[in-house]
Amino acid sequence: MLDLSNKIRVGLAAVILIPVLLYWGFASSPNETERENVSLLHGMDYFVETAVIKEWDAEGKLLRTLHTDQLEHYPNLKLSTLDKPESISIRKDYSKVKITSDTGTVLDDNNQTNLAGNVIVNDNPDSTSATILSTEQLTIYPNRDYAETDEPVNIVSSQSILKGVGMDIDFNTRILNLHSRVEGSHDNAK
Amino acid sequence: LPDDQNQPIYITADTAKIDDTTGITTYKGNVIIKQGSLLIEAAHVDMYRNDDGVEKLIAKGSLAHFRQQPNIGDPYSDAWGKHLLYHVENQKLTITDKAKVIQAQDTFTGNKIVYDLDKSIVNAFGGTNTDASGTPGRVNMVIQPKKKDKAN
């Protein structure tokens, strides 16, 4: 049992220490300001090198595969940047669309993908009658299988070359619209 | 020219709609099509493609215009109409609605004209719709007298 003098001594110690502990626990000392995590505010929180991202539908059918040399995620911007992305989508009739570019950005909600630099859309890459579309910028809406651009576009297929400025394409109905300044040539030699 | 149908087809237009499923490409707005000596000018052209290439062209306009030189040295033949169907394979041009053809100074008009480009034969049809006076459409031809050679 603690006799009286000890109790007094413990009480005194408590009286002295508690404020100090409280001060130390809650209050930050003058030179310790909360360091803003700058990299999170504008920067990335994670990156993946040589990333392969696959997307399946509800029945387990592979819809889309995305390869990219480097994926960097920016939480505050709610997007990821892609280096040298290559996307292969598989349509309902199992034909494919392959899209490559120098760079890209993907929104976190996957509603929109922006591609820039040497954008190549290869419709039916595995067949001899592939159609290759090239432009400098393309906005893709994966959930609608739809893409558009305001840039000049060049479309080459086995028998024709078409150019225009501004384009939109529905990958499912396979209807492409050229918005202006259309020039085309069709090889008709028998 | 006889070899026109094997030449590449060049097109300029304001807009284009390419339907890969049906193989139809629709050009709109100041459409100009050239294939060798052949020229088509229209507001709207539907181009039908098959595995062999361009199968046929349907040109529409307030008046769509078609021009071609039958043979080297021949004068150009011109055709106008609201609706032109140019069948590339069998080289036939079918003009309907205000059809008119001028071939070597001879003029043909009617409701429908079928022009055989290979043989330069014009078949003109009056058609059933009647004109203001109620008489069925008529075919009109103006055949220019051919100047006799001075020798005979």
XYZ file of C-alpha atoms in Angstrom:
342
model
C 0.000 0.000 0.000
C 1.340 3.348 -0.842
C 1.749 5.494 2.261
C 0.635 9.115 2.190
C 3.935 10.698 1.115
C 4.175 8.370 -1.861
C 0.624 9.234 -2.903
C 1.448 12.870 -2.778
C 4.581 12.291 -4.817
C 2.654 10.275 -7.500
C -0.064 12.883 -7.610
C 2.473 15.669 -8.049
C 4.180 13.702 -10.842
C 0.838 13.178 -12.545
C -0.019 16.850 -12.273
C 3.266 17.743 -13.915
C 3.370 15.037 -16.596
C -0.238 14.974 -17.803
C -0.194 18.460 -19.363
C 3.151 17.735 -20.950
C 1.902 14.486 -22.394
C -1.298 16.114 -23.579
C 0.658 18.951 -25.166
C 2.983 16.517 -26.851
C 0.185 14.311 -28.008
C -2.128 16.863 -29.592
C -0.377 20.026 -30.223
C 2.354 20.013 -32.880
C 5.451 21.754 -32.038
C 6.077 25.053 -33.942
C 8.554 23.698 -36.494
C 6.550 20.549 -37.266
C 3.942 21.833 -39.812
C 1.691 19.260 -41.476
C 3.725 18.363 -44.579
C 1.380 18.620 -47.615
C 1.635 15.428 -49.569
C 2.368 17.296 -52.818
C 2.843 14.166 -54.766
C -0.738 13.131 -53.904
C -2.234 16.563 -54.466
C -1.000 16.753 -58.084
C 1.023 13.659 -58.458
C 0.481 9.958 -58.775
C -0.200 7.502 -56.109
C 0.864 4.386 -57.995
C 2.337 3.289 -61.305
C 2.504 -0.001 -63.184
C 5.157 -0.889 -65.686
C 4.310 -3.173 -68.641
C 0.701 -3.247 -67.566
C -1.852 -5.640 -69.045
C -5.463 -4.859 -68.171
C -8.303 -7.163 -69.266
C -12.023 -6.516 -69.167
C -14.689 -9.218 -69.296
C -18.442 -8.904 -69.666
C -21.016 -10.324 -67.271
C -20.951 -13.681 -69.064
C -17.189 -13.908 -68.773
C -16.474 -13.082 -72.387
C -13.286 -11.107 -72.918
C -14.221 -7.614 -74.147
C -11.009 -5.683 -74.138
C -7.304 -6.059 -73.424
C -5.096 -3.028 -72.809
C -1.302 -3.204 -72.902
C 0.782 -0.195 -71.933
C 4.452 0.343 -71.238
C 3.663 2.459 -68.184
C 0.439 3.343 -66.391
C 0.485 6.156 -63.856
C -2.563 6.853 -61.673
C -3.374 10.380 -60.480
C -6.058 10.148 -57.788
C -6.913 13.808 -57.583
C -7.311 14.044 -61.328
C -9.243 10.739 -61.276
C -7.339 9.415 -64.297
C -4.436 7.312 -65.380
C -1.904 8.177 -68.060
C -0.721 5.515 -70.489
C 2.545 5.258 -72.378
C 2.406 3.488 -75.750
C -1.042 1.979 -75.096
C -2.385 -0.854 -77.297
C -6.017 -1.770 -76.918
C -7.675 -4.794 -78.555
C -11.480 -4.905 -78.401
C -13.526 -7.917 -79.435
C -16.903 -7.258 -81.018
C -20.061 -9.286 -80.693
C -19.229 -11.045 -83.996
C -15.757 -11.794 -82.599
C -14.023 -9.471 -85.076
C -11.403 -7.248 -83.467
C -10.444 -3.596 -83.351
C -6.851 -2.791 -82.411
C -5.989 0.761 -81.354
C -2.468 2.053 -80.656
C -1.018 5.504 -79.944
C 1.960 7.242 -78.386
C 0.117 8.329 -75.243
C -3.292 8.127 -73.644
C -5.330 8.989 -70.587
C -8.112 6.882 -69.071
C -10.667 8.278 -66.657
C -11.136 6.243 -63.505
C -14.806 5.615 -64.340
C -13.658 4.228 -67.703
C -16.162 6.471 -69.459
C -13.598 8.156 -71.654
C -10.159 7.456 -73.064
C -8.144 10.114 -74.870
C -5.394 8.991 -77.224
C -2.787 11.288 -78.734
C 0.124 10.955 -81.172
C 0.190 8.447 -84.064
C -3.250 7.083 -83.284
C -3.876 3.974 -85.408
C -7.231 2.164 -85.453
C -6.961 -1.215 -87.144
C -10.382 -2.715 -87.879
C -10.093 -6.468 -88.375
C -6.323 -6.631 -87.875
C -6.215 -10.373 -88.504
C -7.884 -10.260 -91.938
C -6.542 -9.314 -95.362
C -9.338 -6.771 -95.760
C -8.361 -4.745 -92.708
C -9.250 -1.065 -92.618
C -6.616 1.197 -91.046
C -7.541 4.616 -89.761
C -4.875 7.070 -88.649
C -5.135 10.434 -86.921
C -3.326 12.494 -84.292
C -5.988 12.496 -81.570
C -8.951 10.307 -80.706
C -11.494 10.326 -77.892
C -12.981 6.908 -77.172
C -16.111 6.185 -75.130
C -15.626 2.466 -74.294
C -19.075 1.939 -72.801
C -20.674 3.175 -76.031
C -18.063 1.585 -78.362
C -17.857 5.007 -79.993
C -14.967 7.313 -80.873
C -14.547 10.767 -82.374
C -11.959 13.346 -83.348
C -11.783 16.831 -84.841
C -8.402 16.146 -86.410
C -7.610 15.146 -90.009
C -8.206 11.454 -90.600
C -6.777 9.021 -93.129
C -8.585 5.721 -93.852
C -6.924 3.044 -95.936
C -8.569 -0.219 -96.897
C -7.750 -2.797 -99.528
C -9.525 -0.922 -102.327
C -9.816 2.656 -101.200
C -8.196 5.612 -99.488
C -10.371 8.224 -97.794
C -9.371 11.451 -96.080
C -11.384 13.988 -94.162
C -11.287 16.388 -91.251
C -13.271 15.381 -88.201
C -14.738 11.948 -87.743
C -16.925 9.788 -85.525
C -17.226 6.015 -85.565
C -19.522 3.458 -83.969
C -17.499 0.292 -83.645
C -20.585 -1.894 -83.254
C -22.724 -0.673 -86.153
C -19.429 -0.088 -88.074
C -20.655 3.256 -89.362
C -18.053 5.975 -89.748
C -18.841 9.629 -90.547
C -16.315 12.035 -91.997
C -17.316 15.568 -91.077
C -15.659 17.758 -93.720
C -13.255 18.089 -96.641
C -13.695 14.542 -97.837
C -11.366 13.218 -100.531
C -11.362 9.627 -101.655
C -10.037 7.271 -104.295
C -11.326 3.803 -105.033
C -9.300 1.340 -107.055
C -11.612 -0.195 -109.605
C -9.222 -2.075 -111.883
C -10.611 -5.464 -112.915
C -13.474 6.213 -122.785
C -13.672 2.437 -123.062
C -11.096 2.011 -120.330
C -12.766 4.428 -117.913
C -14.366 1.699 -115.838
C -10.985 0.284 -114.917
C -9.583 3.605 -113.784
C -9.492 4.583 -110.098
C -12.483 6.609 -108.939
C -11.613 9.932 -107.308
C -14.144 11.663 -105.072
C -14.390 14.949 -103.219
C -17.323 15.946 -101.040
C -18.247 17.878 -97.921
C -19.100 14.833 -95.793
C -19.067 11.053 -96.059
C -20.766 8.230 -94.201
C -19.150 4.821 -94.526
C -21.283 1.821 -93.581
C -18.963 -1.162 -93.481
C -21.804 -3.582 -92.933
C -23.817 -2.681 -96.040
C -20.819 -1.587 -98.131
C -22.551 1.696 -98.948
C -20.647 4.969 -98.687
C -22.805 8.117 -98.837
C -21.165 11.342 -99.953
C -22.950 14.634 -99.465
C -22.355 18.251 -100.355
C -20.803 19.371 -103.627
C -19.899 15.805 -104.608
C -17.511 15.483 -107.562
C -16.572 12.054 -108.900
C -13.992 11.406 -111.617
C -13.057 8.160 -113.286
C -10.898 8.561 -116.362
C -12.900 10.826 -118.687
C -16.075 10.292 -116.656
C -17.339 13.039 -114.364
C -20.326 13.073 -112.002
C -21.428 16.165 -110.101
C -24.240 15.891 -107.567
C -25.466 16.940 -104.145
C -25.686 13.370 -102.857
C -24.043 10.163 -104.042
C -24.473 6.649 -102.708
C -21.576 4.414 -103.699
C -22.181 0.651 -103.536
C -19.031 -1.440 -103.117
C -18.635 -5.207 -103.357
C -15.609 -7.480 -103.253
C -14.670 -6.513 -106.820
C -14.728 -2.799 -106.130
C -17.315 -0.138 -106.907
C -20.464 -1.772 -108.246
C -22.748 1.210 -108.816
C -23.233 4.898 -108.010
C -26.552 6.634 -107.389
C -26.309 10.399 -107.800
C -29.063 12.791 -106.783
C -29.279 16.494 -107.155
C -31.525 19.349 -108.126
C -30.009 18.249 -111.282
C -27.165 15.789 -111.062
C -24.748 15.930 -113.976
C -22.854 13.170 -115.779
C -20.209 13.648 -118.464
C -18.050 11.216 -120.408
C -16.019 11.049 -123.620
C -17.144 7.954 -125.537
C -13.903 7.573 -127.500
C -10.683 9.493 -127.937
C -11.367 12.438 -130.206
C -15.157 12.204 -129.762
C -17.062 15.136 -128.261
C -18.155 14.699 -124.656
C -21.624 13.325 -123.911
C -23.524 15.041 -121.097
C -26.498 13.857 -119.096
C -28.622 15.550 -116.445
C -31.417 14.398 -114.201
C -32.643 14.407 -110.634
C -31.624 10.768 -110.234
C -28.723 9.099 -112.024
C -27.850 5.422 -111.617
C -24.427 4.578 -113.042
C -23.822 0.835 -113.198
C -20.034 0.459 -113.443
C -19.970 -3.195 -114.425
C -22.357 -3.106 -117.389
C -21.615 0.546 -118.190
C -25.232 1.675 -118.176
C -26.479 5.066 -117.026
C -30.157 5.310 -116.065
C -31.474 8.843 -115.683
C -34.886 9.485 -114.192
C -36.863 12.648 -113.424
C -36.065 15.514 -115.792
C -33.725 13.326 -117.819
C -31.729 14.964 -120.569
C -28.824 13.714 -122.678
C -26.724 15.653 -125.155
C -24.658 13.378 -127.352
C -22.643 14.820 -130.220
C -25.007 17.809 -130.451
C -28.133 15.592 -130.478
C -30.445 16.207 -127.546
C -32.798 13.747 -125.886
C -35.205 14.485 -123.083
C -37.853 12.416 -121.384
C -38.926 11.117 -118.055
C -36.413 8.309 -118.145
C -33.357 7.702 -120.299
C -31.180 4.601 -120.319
C -27.810 5.368 -121.861
C -25.566 2.481 -122.901
C -22.127 3.975 -122.480
C -20.296 1.197 -124.291
C -22.419 1.353 -127.446
C -23.432 5.019 -127.078
C -27.079 4.023 -127.464
C -29.769 6.243 -125.916
C -33.135 4.738 -124.970
C -35.575 7.430 -123.923
C -38.931 6.769 -122.258
C -41.840 9.190 -121.908
C -43.152 7.664 -118.772
C -46.630 7.642 -117.305
C -46.741 10.954 -115.496
C -48.665 13.461 -117.419
C -47.625 17.022 -118.098
C -49.753 20.139 -117.465
C -52.030 19.452 -120.390
C -52.777 15.965 -119.118
C -51.012 14.119 -121.922
C -48.533 11.445 -120.804
C -44.860 12.380 -120.739
C -43.273 12.610 -124.116
C -39.811 11.910 -125.421
C -38.192 14.741 -127.322
C -35.235 14.353 -129.600
C -33.360 16.999 -131.521
C -31.106 15.351 -134.095
C -28.665 17.754 -135.684
C -28.144 17.295 -139.439
C -24.735 15.847 -140.038
C -22.691 18.005 -142.455
C -21.833 16.005 -145.634
C -18.151 15.710 -146.339
C -17.134 18.195 -149.018
C -15.475 15.331 -151.015
C -18.708 13.564 -151.993
